[in-house]
Every structure is written in C-alpha cells, then in structure tokens.
C-alpha cells in the first residue's frame, strides 16, 4: 500500500458530509461497498466516518504509537480509494477494514523507524465499563471490577477473540481469518475457552 507520490493530503478524521448527508439512505454493507466500488464519493465518506474510530481503537490494541496508527489508517483508505474498482465484494465492511488494518500495521513494523510497541506481549487490553454491562440498570460496580480483573488474566489470544466476538460482533469465520487459523472450529473453541474462564472467575 503506497501513498500517492504527489498532491496527497490526509483526510480529516471526519470527512465533510454536509452535501452528502441526504444522498445515502440507510443501506446494508454489501450495497454500500458496491456503491463505493462504483465511484460514489458519498459512500466512501460514509465508510470512512463510520469506521475511523473503530480502526483507531483497534490499532491501539497493537501499538501505543498514535501517529503510526493514524498513518496506517490513512494509508488503508488511500489504497482502497485507488484500487476501489478491483476490490472484492464484502458484506461486512468493518471486518474488511480491520483485516486491511492489521496487515498494514504488521507490514509497517518491519519498515518503520518510528517507535512501535506491540501490545501482544500481554494480549489485547480490553475492559468492560460499568455502563457496558448494566443489566436492568442494577448491576453493582464490583461485578464489572471482577469481570475486568478476569479479562486481564486471560491469555492474549483469548482476549483478542473475545474482543472480536463481543466488541466488534464478528462471526467465528471472520475471527478465524483475523487470527490466522486454518479452521473456524479453532476460533469457536478459543471464544468458548475464554468465556468459560470468565464464568469461572465470576
């Protein structure tokens, strides 16, 4: 994924949708992606705005270098815009972008001179806030504290799988792909083991 050699400006974190806001009704990912591939600027802006924060938070699971993460996000979208006509279809844009983002980050580890701190030495840093796990608005604070402590004790791969499954709503096939597994069963087992460990700890 190479940046254009000239006249390239980074996109702002929120692209201007003022003139596009009413152009795009609520549509599914497959149709939105197809419209983007066919050249719709409105579709591109929507995809960018809907996913920038997701990709930023995802990048922080691998590195604490925000500049590097934002560079990777920009590079991903520059690449997608340049290659839009040749991209394959997708019915889950978030998964497609996360896969591109992870691959780009790993590539940049090998070439970048910027400090790069992999978070995987202790696994994905995920926590449930008190608000995230409210049950009938009555769950007590100590329950979220217990859950967060239990999460911190999970092996890194289990935390990563839990992150994909619960925080990003990815299916087992997509999780398997992101983790580099050959079989979907491996991802399913990893999520199951993580959940079992959390239940035991709680």
PDB file of C-alpha atoms in Angstrom, residues 1-201:
ATOM      1  CA  UNK A   1       0.000   0.000   0.000  1.00  0.00           C
ATOM      2  CA  UNK A   2       1.954   3.015  -1.201  1.00  0.00           C
ATOM      3  CA  UNK A   3       0.883   6.596  -0.671  1.00  0.00           C
ATOM      4  CA  UNK A   4       0.367   8.638  -3.838  1.00  0.00           C
ATOM      5  CA  UNK A   5       3.639  10.355  -4.683  1.00  0.00           C
ATOM      6  CA  UNK A   6       2.257  13.873  -5.029  1.00  0.00           C
ATOM      7  CA  UNK A   7      -0.629  16.181  -4.166  1.00  0.00           C
ATOM      8  CA  UNK A   8      -1.884  13.854  -1.432  1.00  0.00           C
ATOM      9  CA  UNK A   9      -3.468  15.357   1.652  1.00  0.00           C
ATOM     10  CA  UNK A  10      -4.511  13.312   4.654  1.00  0.00           C
ATOM     11  CA  UNK A  11      -8.212  13.040   5.184  1.00  0.00           C
ATOM     12  CA  UNK A  12      -9.520  14.795   8.280  1.00  0.00           C
ATOM     13  CA  UNK A  13     -10.812  12.495  10.999  1.00  0.00           C
ATOM     14  CA  UNK A  14     -14.329  13.360   9.938  1.00  0.00           C
ATOM     15  CA  UNK A  15     -14.815  13.977   6.238  1.00  0.00           C
ATOM     16  CA  UNK A  16     -17.384  16.566   5.223  1.00  0.00           C
ATOM     17  CA  UNK A  17     -20.793  15.027   4.768  1.00  0.00           C
ATOM     18  CA  UNK A  18     -22.736  18.288   4.540  1.00  0.00           C
ATOM     19  CA  UNK A  19     -23.551  17.887   0.859  1.00  0.00           C
ATOM     20  CA  UNK A  20     -23.820  14.105   1.038  1.00  0.00           C
ATOM     21  CA  UNK A  21     -25.889  13.580   4.155  1.00  0.00           C
ATOM     22  CA  UNK A  22     -29.196  13.160   2.359  1.00  0.00           C
ATOM     23  CA  UNK A  23     -27.794  11.309  -0.639  1.00  0.00           C
ATOM     24  CA  UNK A  24     -27.390   7.936   1.062  1.00  0.00           C
ATOM     25  CA  UNK A  25     -30.276   6.171   2.779  1.00  0.00           C
ATOM     26  CA  UNK A  26     -29.541   3.539   5.386  1.00  0.00           C
ATOM     27  CA  UNK A  27     -28.311   0.586   3.348  1.00  0.00           C
ATOM     28  CA  UNK A  28     -26.595  -2.707   4.075  1.00  0.00           C
ATOM     29  CA  UNK A  29     -22.842  -3.143   3.894  1.00  0.00           C
ATOM     30  CA  UNK A  30     -22.856  -5.111   0.653  1.00  0.00           C
ATOM     31  CA  UNK A  31     -24.732  -2.374  -1.216  1.00  0.00           C
ATOM     32  CA  UNK A  32     -22.745   0.464   0.373  1.00  0.00           C
ATOM     33  CA  UNK A  33     -19.475  -1.242  -0.544  1.00  0.00           C
ATOM     34  CA  UNK A  34     -20.661  -1.797  -4.103  1.00  0.00           C
ATOM     35  CA  UNK A  35     -21.603   1.880  -4.445  1.00  0.00           C
ATOM     36  CA  UNK A  36     -18.146   2.812  -3.171  1.00  0.00           C
ATOM     37  CA  UNK A  37     -16.543   0.477  -5.720  1.00  0.00           C
ATOM     38  CA  UNK A  38     -18.607   2.097  -8.469  1.00  0.00           C
ATOM     39  CA  UNK A  39     -17.207   5.528  -7.586  1.00  0.00           C
ATOM     40  CA  UNK A  40     -19.660   7.033  -5.111  1.00  0.00           C
ATOM     41  CA  UNK A  41     -17.847   9.698  -3.084  1.00  0.00           C
ATOM     42  CA  UNK A  42     -20.711   9.752  -0.597  1.00  0.00           C
ATOM     43  CA  UNK A  43     -20.297   6.028   0.030  1.00  0.00           C
ATOM     44  CA  UNK A  44     -16.551   6.466   0.550  1.00  0.00           C
ATOM     45  CA  UNK A  45     -17.076   9.293   3.053  1.00  0.00           C
ATOM     46  CA  UNK A  46     -19.683   7.282   4.967  1.00  0.00           C
ATOM     47  CA  UNK A  47     -17.394   4.247   5.172  1.00  0.00           C
ATOM     48  CA  UNK A  48     -14.533   6.441   6.399  1.00  0.00           C
ATOM     49  CA  UNK A  49     -16.576   8.315   9.006  1.00  0.00           C
ATOM     50  CA  UNK A  50     -18.315   5.182  10.279  1.00  0.00           C
ATOM     51  CA  UNK A  51     -15.069   3.264  10.745  1.00  0.00           C
ATOM     52  CA  UNK A  52     -12.280   5.702  11.618  1.00  0.00           C
ATOM     53  CA  UNK A  53     -12.739   5.485  15.409  1.00  0.00           C
ATOM     54  CA  UNK A  54     -13.170   1.713  15.223  1.00  0.00           C
ATOM     55  CA  UNK A  55      -9.872   1.361  13.377  1.00  0.00           C
ATOM     56  CA  UNK A  56      -8.136   3.805  15.721  1.00  0.00           C
ATOM     57  CA  UNK A  57      -9.204   1.820  18.783  1.00  0.00           C
ATOM     58  CA  UNK A  58      -8.289  -1.411  17.015  1.00  0.00           C
ATOM     59  CA  UNK A  59      -4.832  -0.076  16.205  1.00  0.00           C
ATOM     60  CA  UNK A  60      -4.230   0.727  19.854  1.00  0.00           C
ATOM     61  CA  UNK A  61      -4.532  -2.996  20.579  1.00  0.00           C
ATOM     62  CA  UNK A  62      -1.295  -3.481  18.646  1.00  0.00           C
ATOM     63  CA  UNK A  63       0.624  -0.257  19.283  1.00  0.00           C
ATOM     64  CA  UNK A  64       0.581   2.754  21.572  1.00  0.00           C
ATOM     65  CA  UNK A  65       2.044   4.955  18.831  1.00  0.00           C
ATOM     66  CA  UNK A  66      -0.947   7.049  17.757  1.00  0.00           C
ATOM     67  CA  UNK A  67       0.902   8.716  14.895  1.00  0.00           C
ATOM     68  CA  UNK A  68       1.787   5.353  13.398  1.00  0.00           C
ATOM     69  CA  UNK A  69      -1.764   4.080  13.826  1.00  0.00           C
ATOM     70  CA  UNK A  70      -3.282   7.136  12.140  1.00  0.00           C
ATOM     71  CA  UNK A  71      -0.746   6.854   9.319  1.00  0.00           C
ATOM     72  CA  UNK A  72      -1.818   3.240   8.777  1.00  0.00           C
ATOM     73  CA  UNK A  73      -5.495   4.188   8.710  1.00  0.00           C
ATOM     74  CA  UNK A  74      -4.839   6.885   6.141  1.00  0.00           C
ATOM     75  CA  UNK A  75      -2.760   4.512   4.046  1.00  0.00           C
ATOM     76  CA  UNK A  76      -5.534   1.908   4.126  1.00  0.00           C
ATOM     77  CA  UNK A  77      -8.134   4.388   2.865  1.00  0.00           C
ATOM     78  CA  UNK A  78      -5.798   5.845   0.247  1.00  0.00           C
ATOM     79  CA  UNK A  79      -5.162   2.327  -1.036  1.00  0.00           C
ATOM     80  CA  UNK A  80      -8.866   1.451  -1.062  1.00  0.00           C
ATOM     81  CA  UNK A  81      -9.720   4.623  -2.942  1.00  0.00           C
ATOM     82  CA  UNK A  82      -7.046   3.972  -5.548  1.00  0.00           C
ATOM     83  CA  UNK A  83      -7.970   0.310  -6.014  1.00  0.00           C
ATOM     84  CA  UNK A  84     -11.717   0.512  -5.488  1.00  0.00           C
ATOM     85  CA  UNK A  85     -12.632  -0.923  -8.891  1.00  0.00           C
ATOM     86  CA  UNK A  86     -10.546  -4.053  -8.366  1.00  0.00           C
ATOM     87  CA  UNK A  87     -11.566  -4.754  -4.754  1.00  0.00           C
ATOM     88  CA  UNK A  88     -13.610  -7.826  -3.985  1.00  0.00           C
ATOM     89  CA  UNK A  89     -17.123  -7.704  -2.537  1.00  0.00           C
ATOM     90  CA  UNK A  90     -17.877  -7.744   1.185  1.00  0.00           C
ATOM     91  CA  UNK A  91     -20.995  -7.877   3.318  1.00  0.00           C
ATOM     92  CA  UNK A  92     -19.097  -6.750   6.447  1.00  0.00           C
ATOM     93  CA  UNK A  93     -17.131  -3.558   5.851  1.00  0.00           C
ATOM     94  CA  UNK A  94     -15.796  -3.383   9.414  1.00  0.00           C
ATOM     95  CA  UNK A  95     -14.227  -6.827   9.124  1.00  0.00           C
ATOM     96  CA  UNK A  96     -12.752  -5.995   5.713  1.00  0.00           C
ATOM     97  CA  UNK A  97     -11.169  -2.806   7.079  1.00  0.00           C
ATOM     98  CA  UNK A  98      -9.882  -4.467  10.257  1.00  0.00           C
ATOM     99  CA  UNK A  99      -8.214  -7.150   8.173  1.00  0.00           C
ATOM    100  CA  UNK A 100      -6.562  -4.485   5.980  1.00  0.00           C
ATOM    101  CA  UNK A 101      -5.545  -2.519   9.060  1.00  0.00           C
ATOM    102  CA  UNK A 102      -3.931  -5.464  10.822  1.00  0.00           C
ATOM    103  CA  UNK A 103      -1.979  -6.416   7.701  1.00  0.00           C
ATOM    104  CA  UNK A 104      -0.810  -2.809   7.223  1.00  0.00           C
ATOM    105  CA  UNK A 105       0.312  -2.477  10.834  1.00  0.00           C
ATOM    106  CA  UNK A 106       2.314  -5.687  10.633  1.00  0.00           C
ATOM    107  CA  UNK A 107       3.936  -4.507   7.394  1.00  0.00           C
ATOM    108  CA  UNK A 108       4.894  -1.203   8.991  1.00  0.00           C
ATOM    109  CA  UNK A 109       6.561  -2.933  11.928  1.00  0.00           C
ATOM    110  CA  UNK A 110       9.178  -4.203   9.504  1.00  0.00           C
ATOM    111  CA  UNK A 111       9.857  -0.894   7.781  1.00  0.00           C
ATOM    112  CA  UNK A 112       9.035   1.966  10.141  1.00  0.00           C
ATOM    113  CA  UNK A 113      11.720   3.739  12.168  1.00  0.00           C
ATOM    114  CA  UNK A 114       9.060   5.130  14.495  1.00  0.00           C
ATOM    115  CA  UNK A 115       8.762   3.569  17.959  1.00  0.00           C
ATOM    116  CA  UNK A 116       6.357   0.657  17.730  1.00  0.00           C
ATOM    117  CA  UNK A 117       5.136  -1.055  20.870  1.00  0.00           C
ATOM    118  CA  UNK A 118       3.301  -4.280  20.232  1.00  0.00           C
ATOM    119  CA  UNK A 119       0.545  -4.788  22.771  1.00  0.00           C
ATOM    120  CA  UNK A 120       0.536  -8.533  22.197  1.00  0.00           C
ATOM    121  CA  UNK A 121       3.225  -9.163  24.794  1.00  0.00           C
ATOM    122  CA  UNK A 122       0.358  -9.160  27.291  1.00  0.00           C
ATOM    123  CA  UNK A 123      -2.569  -9.560  24.920  1.00  0.00           C
ATOM    124  CA  UNK A 124      -5.454  -7.297  23.964  1.00  0.00           C
ATOM    125  CA  UNK A 125      -6.210  -4.628  26.546  1.00  0.00           C
ATOM    126  CA  UNK A 126      -9.974  -4.758  26.743  1.00  0.00           C
ATOM    127  CA  UNK A 127     -12.239  -3.763  29.574  1.00  0.00           C
ATOM    128  CA  UNK A 128     -15.953  -3.530  30.151  1.00  0.00           C
ATOM    129  CA  UNK A 129     -17.065  -0.225  31.595  1.00  0.00           C
ATOM    130  CA  UNK A 130     -19.760  -0.257  34.220  1.00  0.00           C
ATOM    131  CA  UNK A 131     -22.207   1.124  31.641  1.00  0.00           C
ATOM    132  CA  UNK A 132     -21.301  -1.568  29.100  1.00  0.00           C
ATOM    133  CA  UNK A 133     -22.514  -4.393  31.300  1.00  0.00           C
ATOM    134  CA  UNK A 134     -25.552  -2.901  33.005  1.00  0.00           C
ATOM    135  CA  UNK A 135     -28.295  -5.467  33.473  1.00  0.00           C
ATOM    136  CA  UNK A 136     -31.686  -3.874  34.118  1.00  0.00           C
ATOM    137  CA  UNK A 137     -29.697  -0.818  35.286  1.00  0.00           C
ATOM    138  CA  UNK A 138     -28.996  -2.537  38.629  1.00  0.00           C
ATOM    139  CA  UNK A 139     -25.681  -4.368  38.278  1.00  0.00           C
ATOM    140  CA  UNK A 140     -23.246  -3.419  41.039  1.00  0.00           C
ATOM    141  CA  UNK A 141     -19.856  -1.828  40.403  1.00  0.00           C
ATOM    142  CA  UNK A 142     -17.971  -4.719  41.964  1.00  0.00           C
ATOM    143  CA  UNK A 143     -19.291  -7.069  39.272  1.00  0.00           C
ATOM    144  CA  UNK A 144     -17.704  -5.011  36.477  1.00  0.00           C
ATOM    145  CA  UNK A 145     -14.488  -4.860  38.512  1.00  0.00           C
ATOM    146  CA  UNK A 146     -14.480  -8.650  38.862  1.00  0.00           C
ATOM    147  CA  UNK A 147     -15.082  -9.057  35.135  1.00  0.00           C
ATOM    148  CA  UNK A 148     -12.296  -6.660  34.219  1.00  0.00           C
ATOM    149  CA  UNK A 149      -9.913  -8.483  36.535  1.00  0.00           C
ATOM    150  CA  UNK A 150     -10.927 -11.815  34.989  1.00  0.00           C
ATOM    151  CA  UNK A 151     -10.360 -10.391  31.494  1.00  0.00           C
ATOM    152  CA  UNK A 152      -6.865  -9.267  32.444  1.00  0.00           C
ATOM    153  CA  UNK A 153      -5.986 -12.833  33.432  1.00  0.00           C
ATOM    154  CA  UNK A 154      -6.985 -14.378  30.090  1.00  0.00           C
ATOM    155  CA  UNK A 155      -4.218 -15.377  27.649  1.00  0.00           C
ATOM    156  CA  UNK A 156      -3.696 -12.787  24.908  1.00  0.00           C
ATOM    157  CA  UNK A 157      -5.270 -14.807  22.097  1.00  0.00           C
ATOM    158  CA  UNK A 158      -8.391 -15.456  24.155  1.00  0.00           C
ATOM    159  CA  UNK A 159      -8.721 -11.748  24.886  1.00  0.00           C
ATOM    160  CA  UNK A 160      -8.303 -10.968  21.206  1.00  0.00           C
ATOM    161  CA  UNK A 161     -11.002 -13.467  20.293  1.00  0.00           C
ATOM    162  CA  UNK A 162     -13.358 -12.045  22.950  1.00  0.00           C
ATOM    163  CA  UNK A 163     -12.670  -8.547  21.592  1.00  0.00           C
ATOM    164  CA  UNK A 164     -13.639  -9.568  18.065  1.00  0.00           C
ATOM    165  CA  UNK A 165     -16.681 -11.563  19.159  1.00  0.00           C
ATOM    166  CA  UNK A 166     -18.250  -9.174  21.677  1.00  0.00           C
ATOM    167  CA  UNK A 167     -16.852  -5.736  20.914  1.00  0.00           C
ATOM    168  CA  UNK A 168     -16.865  -5.977  17.093  1.00  0.00           C
ATOM    169  CA  UNK A 169     -19.641  -8.551  16.603  1.00  0.00           C
ATOM    170  CA  UNK A 170     -17.575 -10.623  14.192  1.00  0.00           C
ATOM    171  CA  UNK A 171     -18.519 -14.218  13.460  1.00  0.00           C
ATOM    172  CA  UNK A 172     -16.300 -17.255  14.029  1.00  0.00           C
ATOM    173  CA  UNK A 173     -15.219 -17.418  10.403  1.00  0.00           C
ATOM    174  CA  UNK A 174     -14.074 -13.787  10.467  1.00  0.00           C
ATOM    175  CA  UNK A 175     -12.322 -14.256  13.822  1.00  0.00           C
ATOM    176  CA  UNK A 176     -10.555 -17.316  12.463  1.00  0.00           C
ATOM    177  CA  UNK A 177      -9.363 -15.295   9.467  1.00  0.00           C
ATOM    178  CA  UNK A 178      -8.029 -12.420  11.595  1.00  0.00           C
ATOM    179  CA  UNK A 179      -6.226 -14.807  13.935  1.00  0.00           C
ATOM    180  CA  UNK A 180      -4.722 -16.786  11.068  1.00  0.00           C
ATOM    181  CA  UNK A 181      -6.396 -20.079  11.950  1.00  0.00           C
ATOM    182  CA  UNK A 182      -6.959 -22.762   9.334  1.00  0.00           C
ATOM    183  CA  UNK A 183     -10.277 -23.888  10.800  1.00  0.00           C
ATOM    184  CA  UNK A 184     -13.301 -21.987  12.085  1.00  0.00           C
ATOM    185  CA  UNK A 185     -13.532 -24.516  14.928  1.00  0.00           C
ATOM    186  CA  UNK A 186     -10.289 -23.130  16.367  1.00  0.00           C
ATOM    187  CA  UNK A 187     -11.827 -19.666  16.741  1.00  0.00           C
ATOM    188  CA  UNK A 188     -15.006 -21.112  18.229  1.00  0.00           C
ATOM    189  CA  UNK A 189     -13.001 -23.102  20.758  1.00  0.00           C
ATOM    190  CA  UNK A 190     -10.922 -20.066  21.690  1.00  0.00           C
ATOM    191  CA  UNK A 191     -14.009 -17.946  22.374  1.00  0.00           C
ATOM    192  CA  UNK A 192     -15.567 -20.801  24.335  1.00  0.00           C
ATOM    193  CA  UNK A 193     -12.453 -21.228  26.490  1.00  0.00           C
ATOM    194  CA  UNK A 194     -12.339 -17.505  27.164  1.00  0.00           C
ATOM    195  CA  UNK A 195     -15.987 -17.410  28.188  1.00  0.00           C
ATOM    196  CA  UNK A 196     -15.563 -20.483  30.376  1.00  0.00           C
ATOM    197  CA  UNK A 197     -12.626 -18.853  32.148  1.00  0.00           C
ATOM    198  CA  UNK A 198     -14.628 -15.666  32.706  1.00  0.00           C
ATOM    199  CA  UNK A 199     -17.586 -17.603  34.092  1.00  0.00           C
ATOM    200  CA  UNK A 200     -15.313 -19.490  36.472  1.00  0.00           C
ATOM    201  CA  UNK A 201     -13.688 -16.269  37.647  1.00  0.00           C
TER     202      UNK A 201
END
